mmCIF file of C-alpha atoms and ligand atoms in Angstrom:
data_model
loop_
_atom_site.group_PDB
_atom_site.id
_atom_site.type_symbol
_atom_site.label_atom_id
_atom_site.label_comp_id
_atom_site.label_asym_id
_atom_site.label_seq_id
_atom_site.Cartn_x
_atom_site.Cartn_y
_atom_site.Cartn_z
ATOM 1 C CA UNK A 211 0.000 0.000 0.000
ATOM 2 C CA UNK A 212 1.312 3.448 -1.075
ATOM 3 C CA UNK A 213 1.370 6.737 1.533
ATOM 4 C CA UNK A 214 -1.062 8.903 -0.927
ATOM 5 C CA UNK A 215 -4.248 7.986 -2.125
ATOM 6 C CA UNK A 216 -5.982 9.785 -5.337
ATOM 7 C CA UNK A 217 -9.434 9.629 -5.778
ATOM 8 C CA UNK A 218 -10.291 10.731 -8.874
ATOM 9 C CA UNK A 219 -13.042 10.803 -11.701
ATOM 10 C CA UNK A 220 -12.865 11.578 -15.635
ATOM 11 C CA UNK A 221 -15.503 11.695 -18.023
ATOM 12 C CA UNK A 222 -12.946 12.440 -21.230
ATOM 13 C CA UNK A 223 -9.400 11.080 -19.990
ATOM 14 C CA UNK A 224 -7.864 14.177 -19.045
ATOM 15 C CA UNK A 225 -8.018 13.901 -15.249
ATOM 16 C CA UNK A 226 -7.031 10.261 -15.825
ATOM 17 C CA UNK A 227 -4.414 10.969 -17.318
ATOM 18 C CA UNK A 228 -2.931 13.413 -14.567
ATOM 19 C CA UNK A 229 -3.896 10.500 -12.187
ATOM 20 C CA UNK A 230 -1.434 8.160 -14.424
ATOM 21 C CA UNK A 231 1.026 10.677 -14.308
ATOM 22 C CA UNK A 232 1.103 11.409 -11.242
ATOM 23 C CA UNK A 233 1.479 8.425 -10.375
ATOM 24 C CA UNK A 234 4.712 7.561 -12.381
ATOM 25 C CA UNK A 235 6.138 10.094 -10.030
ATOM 26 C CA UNK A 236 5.849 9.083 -6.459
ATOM 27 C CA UNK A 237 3.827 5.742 -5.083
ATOM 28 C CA UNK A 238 -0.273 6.724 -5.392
ATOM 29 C CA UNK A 239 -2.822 4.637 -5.245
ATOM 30 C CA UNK A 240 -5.278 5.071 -7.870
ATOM 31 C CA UNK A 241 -9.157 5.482 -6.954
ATOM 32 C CA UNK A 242 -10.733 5.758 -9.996
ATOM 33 C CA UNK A 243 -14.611 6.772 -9.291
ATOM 34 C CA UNK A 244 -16.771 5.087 -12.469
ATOM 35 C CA UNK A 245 -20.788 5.877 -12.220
ATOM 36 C CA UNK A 246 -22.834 3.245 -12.781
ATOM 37 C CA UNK A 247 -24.691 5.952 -15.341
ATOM 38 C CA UNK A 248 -22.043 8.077 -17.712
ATOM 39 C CA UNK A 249 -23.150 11.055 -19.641
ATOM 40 C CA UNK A 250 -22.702 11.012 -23.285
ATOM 41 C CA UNK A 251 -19.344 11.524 -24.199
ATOM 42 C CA UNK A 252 -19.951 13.351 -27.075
ATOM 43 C CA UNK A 253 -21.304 16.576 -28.318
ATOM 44 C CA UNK A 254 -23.588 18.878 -26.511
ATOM 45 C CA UNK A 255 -25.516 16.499 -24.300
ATOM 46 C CA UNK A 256 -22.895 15.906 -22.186
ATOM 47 C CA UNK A 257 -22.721 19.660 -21.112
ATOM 48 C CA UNK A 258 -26.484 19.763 -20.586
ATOM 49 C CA UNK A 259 -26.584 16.152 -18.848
ATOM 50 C CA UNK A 260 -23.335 17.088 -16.802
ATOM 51 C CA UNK A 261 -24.041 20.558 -15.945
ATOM 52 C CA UNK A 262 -27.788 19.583 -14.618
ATOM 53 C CA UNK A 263 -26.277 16.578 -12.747
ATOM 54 C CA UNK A 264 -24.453 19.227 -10.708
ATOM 55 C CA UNK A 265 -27.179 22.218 -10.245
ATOM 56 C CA UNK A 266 -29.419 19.139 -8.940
ATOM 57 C CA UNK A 267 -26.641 17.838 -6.303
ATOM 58 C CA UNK A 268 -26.869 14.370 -7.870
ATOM 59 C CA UNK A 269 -24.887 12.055 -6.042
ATOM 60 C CA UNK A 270 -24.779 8.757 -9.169
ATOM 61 C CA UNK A 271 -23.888 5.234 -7.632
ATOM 62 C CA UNK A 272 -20.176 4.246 -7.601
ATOM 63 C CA UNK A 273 -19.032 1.017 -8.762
ATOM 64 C CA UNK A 274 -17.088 -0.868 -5.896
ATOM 65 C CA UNK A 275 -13.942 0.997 -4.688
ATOM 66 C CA UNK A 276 -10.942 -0.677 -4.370
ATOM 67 C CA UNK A 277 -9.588 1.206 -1.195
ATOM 68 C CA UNK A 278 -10.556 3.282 2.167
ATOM 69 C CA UNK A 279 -9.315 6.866 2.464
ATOM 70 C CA UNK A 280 -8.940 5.584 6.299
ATOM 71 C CA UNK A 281 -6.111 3.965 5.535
ATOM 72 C CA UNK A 282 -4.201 6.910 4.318
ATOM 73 C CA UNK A 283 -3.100 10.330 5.846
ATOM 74 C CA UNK A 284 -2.322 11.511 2.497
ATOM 75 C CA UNK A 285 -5.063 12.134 -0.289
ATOM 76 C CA UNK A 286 -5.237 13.563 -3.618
ATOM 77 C CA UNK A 287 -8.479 14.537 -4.970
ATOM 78 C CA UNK A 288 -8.698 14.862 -8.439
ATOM 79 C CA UNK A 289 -11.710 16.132 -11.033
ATOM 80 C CA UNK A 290 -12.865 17.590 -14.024
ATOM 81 C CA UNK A 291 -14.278 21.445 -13.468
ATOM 82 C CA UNK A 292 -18.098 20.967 -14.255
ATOM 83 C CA UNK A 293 -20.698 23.839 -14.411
ATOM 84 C CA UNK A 294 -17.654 25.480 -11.981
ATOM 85 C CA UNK A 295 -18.208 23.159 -9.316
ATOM 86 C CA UNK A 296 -16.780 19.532 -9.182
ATOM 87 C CA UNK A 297 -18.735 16.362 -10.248
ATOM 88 C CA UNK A 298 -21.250 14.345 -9.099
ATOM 89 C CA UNK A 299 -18.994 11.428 -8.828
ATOM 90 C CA UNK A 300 -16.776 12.905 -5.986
ATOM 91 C CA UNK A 301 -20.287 14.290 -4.465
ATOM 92 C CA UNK A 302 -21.228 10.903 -4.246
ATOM 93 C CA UNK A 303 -18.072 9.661 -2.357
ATOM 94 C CA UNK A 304 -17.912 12.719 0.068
ATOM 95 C CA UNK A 305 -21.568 11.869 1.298
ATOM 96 C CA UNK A 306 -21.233 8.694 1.166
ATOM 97 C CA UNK A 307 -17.131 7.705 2.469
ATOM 98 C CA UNK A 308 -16.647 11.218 4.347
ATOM 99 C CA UNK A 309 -13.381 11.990 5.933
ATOM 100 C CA UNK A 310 -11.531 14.284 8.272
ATOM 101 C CA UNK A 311 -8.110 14.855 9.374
ATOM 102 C CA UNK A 312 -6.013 14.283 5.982
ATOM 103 C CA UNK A 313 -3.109 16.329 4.213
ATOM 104 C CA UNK A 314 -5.345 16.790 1.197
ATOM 105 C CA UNK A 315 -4.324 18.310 -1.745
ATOM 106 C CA UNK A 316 -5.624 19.137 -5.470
ATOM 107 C CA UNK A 317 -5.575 17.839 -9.205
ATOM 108 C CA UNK A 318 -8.072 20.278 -11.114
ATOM 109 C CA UNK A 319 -8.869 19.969 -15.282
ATOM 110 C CA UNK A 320 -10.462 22.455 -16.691
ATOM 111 C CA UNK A 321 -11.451 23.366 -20.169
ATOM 112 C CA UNK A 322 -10.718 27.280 -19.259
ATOM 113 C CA UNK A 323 -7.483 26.820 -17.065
ATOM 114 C CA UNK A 324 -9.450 28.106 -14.139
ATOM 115 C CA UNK A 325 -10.515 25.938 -10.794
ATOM 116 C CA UNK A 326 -10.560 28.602 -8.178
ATOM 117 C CA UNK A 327 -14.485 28.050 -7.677
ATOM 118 C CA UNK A 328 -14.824 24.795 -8.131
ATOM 119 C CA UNK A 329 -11.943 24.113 -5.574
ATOM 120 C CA UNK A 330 -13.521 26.469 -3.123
ATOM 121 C CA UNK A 331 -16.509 24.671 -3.280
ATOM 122 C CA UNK A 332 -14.738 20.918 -2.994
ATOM 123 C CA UNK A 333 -13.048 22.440 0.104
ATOM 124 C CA UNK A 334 -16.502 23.652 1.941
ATOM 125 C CA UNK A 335 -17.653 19.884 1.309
ATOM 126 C CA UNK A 336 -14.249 18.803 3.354
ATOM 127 C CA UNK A 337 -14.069 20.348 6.551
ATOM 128 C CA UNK A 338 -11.617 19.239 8.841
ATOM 129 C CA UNK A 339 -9.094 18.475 6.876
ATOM 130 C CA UNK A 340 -5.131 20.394 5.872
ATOM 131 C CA UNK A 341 -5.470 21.427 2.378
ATOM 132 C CA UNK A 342 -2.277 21.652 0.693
ATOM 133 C CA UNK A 343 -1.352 22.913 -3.266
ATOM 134 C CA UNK A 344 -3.738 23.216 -6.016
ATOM 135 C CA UNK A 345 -2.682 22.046 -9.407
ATOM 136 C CA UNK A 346 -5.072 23.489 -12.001
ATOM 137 C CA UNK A 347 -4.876 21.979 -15.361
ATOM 138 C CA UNK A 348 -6.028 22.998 -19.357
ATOM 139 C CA UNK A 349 -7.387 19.855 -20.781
ATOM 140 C CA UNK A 350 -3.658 18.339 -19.598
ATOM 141 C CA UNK A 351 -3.890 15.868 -22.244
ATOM 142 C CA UNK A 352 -3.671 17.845 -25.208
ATOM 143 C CA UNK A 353 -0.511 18.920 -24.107
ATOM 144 C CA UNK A 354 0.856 15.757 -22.234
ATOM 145 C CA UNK A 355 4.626 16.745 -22.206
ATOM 146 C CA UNK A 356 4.073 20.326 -20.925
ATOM 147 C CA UNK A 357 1.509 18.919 -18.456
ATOM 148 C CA UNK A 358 3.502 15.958 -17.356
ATOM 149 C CA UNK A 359 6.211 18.734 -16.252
ATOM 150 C CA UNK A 360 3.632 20.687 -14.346
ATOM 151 C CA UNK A 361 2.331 17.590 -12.376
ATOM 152 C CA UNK A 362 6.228 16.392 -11.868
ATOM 153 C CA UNK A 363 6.691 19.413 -9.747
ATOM 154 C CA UNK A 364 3.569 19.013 -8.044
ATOM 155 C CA UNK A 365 4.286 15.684 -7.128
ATOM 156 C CA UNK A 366 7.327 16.789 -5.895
ATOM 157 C CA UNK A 367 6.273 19.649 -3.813
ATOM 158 C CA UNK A 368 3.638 17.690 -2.305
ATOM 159 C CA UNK A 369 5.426 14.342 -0.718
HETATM 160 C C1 FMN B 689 -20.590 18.684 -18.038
HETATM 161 C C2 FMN B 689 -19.333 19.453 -18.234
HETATM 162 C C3 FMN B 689 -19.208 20.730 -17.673
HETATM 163 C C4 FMN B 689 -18.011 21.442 -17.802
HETATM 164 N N1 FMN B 689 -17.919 22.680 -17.195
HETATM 165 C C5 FMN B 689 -16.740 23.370 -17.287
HETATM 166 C C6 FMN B 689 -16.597 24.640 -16.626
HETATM 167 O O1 FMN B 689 -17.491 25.150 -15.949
HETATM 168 N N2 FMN B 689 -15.417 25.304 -16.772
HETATM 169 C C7 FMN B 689 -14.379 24.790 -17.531
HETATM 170 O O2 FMN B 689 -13.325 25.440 -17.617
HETATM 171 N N3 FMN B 689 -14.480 23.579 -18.133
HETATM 172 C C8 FMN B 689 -15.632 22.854 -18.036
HETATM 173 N N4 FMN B 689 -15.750 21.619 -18.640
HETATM 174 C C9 FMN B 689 -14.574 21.078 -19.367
HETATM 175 C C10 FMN B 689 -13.789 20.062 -18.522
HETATM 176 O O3 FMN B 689 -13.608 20.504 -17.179
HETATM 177 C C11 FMN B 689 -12.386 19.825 -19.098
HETATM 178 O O4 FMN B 689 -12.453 19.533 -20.473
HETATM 179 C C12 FMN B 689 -11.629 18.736 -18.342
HETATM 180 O O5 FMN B 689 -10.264 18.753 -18.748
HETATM 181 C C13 FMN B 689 -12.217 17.349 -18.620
HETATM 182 O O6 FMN B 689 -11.605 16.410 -17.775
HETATM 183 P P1 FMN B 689 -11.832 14.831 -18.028
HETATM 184 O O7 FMN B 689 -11.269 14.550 -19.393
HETATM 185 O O8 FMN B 689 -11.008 14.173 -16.958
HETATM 186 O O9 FMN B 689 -13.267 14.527 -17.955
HETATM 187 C C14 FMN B 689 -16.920 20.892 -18.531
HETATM 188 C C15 FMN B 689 -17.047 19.621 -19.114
HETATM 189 C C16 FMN B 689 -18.245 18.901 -18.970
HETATM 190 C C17 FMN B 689 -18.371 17.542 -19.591
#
């Protein structure tokens, strides 16, 4: 078992592929979140599916997970930026696997390069706990070298 645990969810690859990355660089554990319902990934839809999912609170069933945030001190949480919040998949495991008293720091993809309220709003949801560095991402992978340098030095300013 590693020292950092990343929960994570990705609708289009992008945050999964910071979650990869990342962990190339240091031992992570890898909590993928996967819905049991998926918007479309394609077209408009998704935004209208996505960004409703998120003004209603929705909180989608996970499939299993494969570890307990208990058993770390250390978590990442990572996300796509949706409707400037985060999505319903990490609602669902806040409400439903809540915890307090972590070093908790940030992976956040974005279409527009900006996280600040989304993050805000993922840190009201997570009282009690040390938050720690933000990385915010463009759509990291369309641009996987320059982004695998940015999440290098994250990694390394973080463990
Ligand atoms: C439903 C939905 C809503 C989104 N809302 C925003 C937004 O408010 N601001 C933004 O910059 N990008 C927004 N995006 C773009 C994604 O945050 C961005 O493309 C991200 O890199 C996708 O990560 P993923 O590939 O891990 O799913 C949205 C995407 C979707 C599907």
């Amino acid at each position: 078992m590693s020292r950092i645990l990343m929960i994570y969810y990705s609708l289009e690859g992008n945050t999964e592929f910071a979650a990869q990355t990342a962990a190339e660089y240091a031992e992570i554990d890898l909590e993928r979140l996967i819905p049991a319902k998926e918007p479309p990934k394609k077209g408009f839809r998704k935004f209208m599916w996505g960004g409703s999912s998120v003004v209603f609170g929705e909180t989608p069933a996970l499939d299993p997970l494969k570890y307990s945030a208990d058993d770390y001190e250390h978590i990442i949480v990572g996300f796509p930026v949706w409707a400037s919040s985060f999505p319903p998949a990490i609602n669902t495991y806040i409400k439903e696997h809540p915890f307090t008293g972590k070093k908790v720091d940030i992976i956040a993809c974005s279409a527009s390069g900006s996280c600040e309220k989304a993050v805000n709003k993922l840190k009201e949801k997570l009282p009690g706990n040390e938050f720690g560095k933000v990385l915010s991402l463009q759509d990291p992978a369309g641009d996987k070298e320059k982004s695998a340098g940015l999440i290098k030095q994250f990694i390394a300013d973080i463990v």
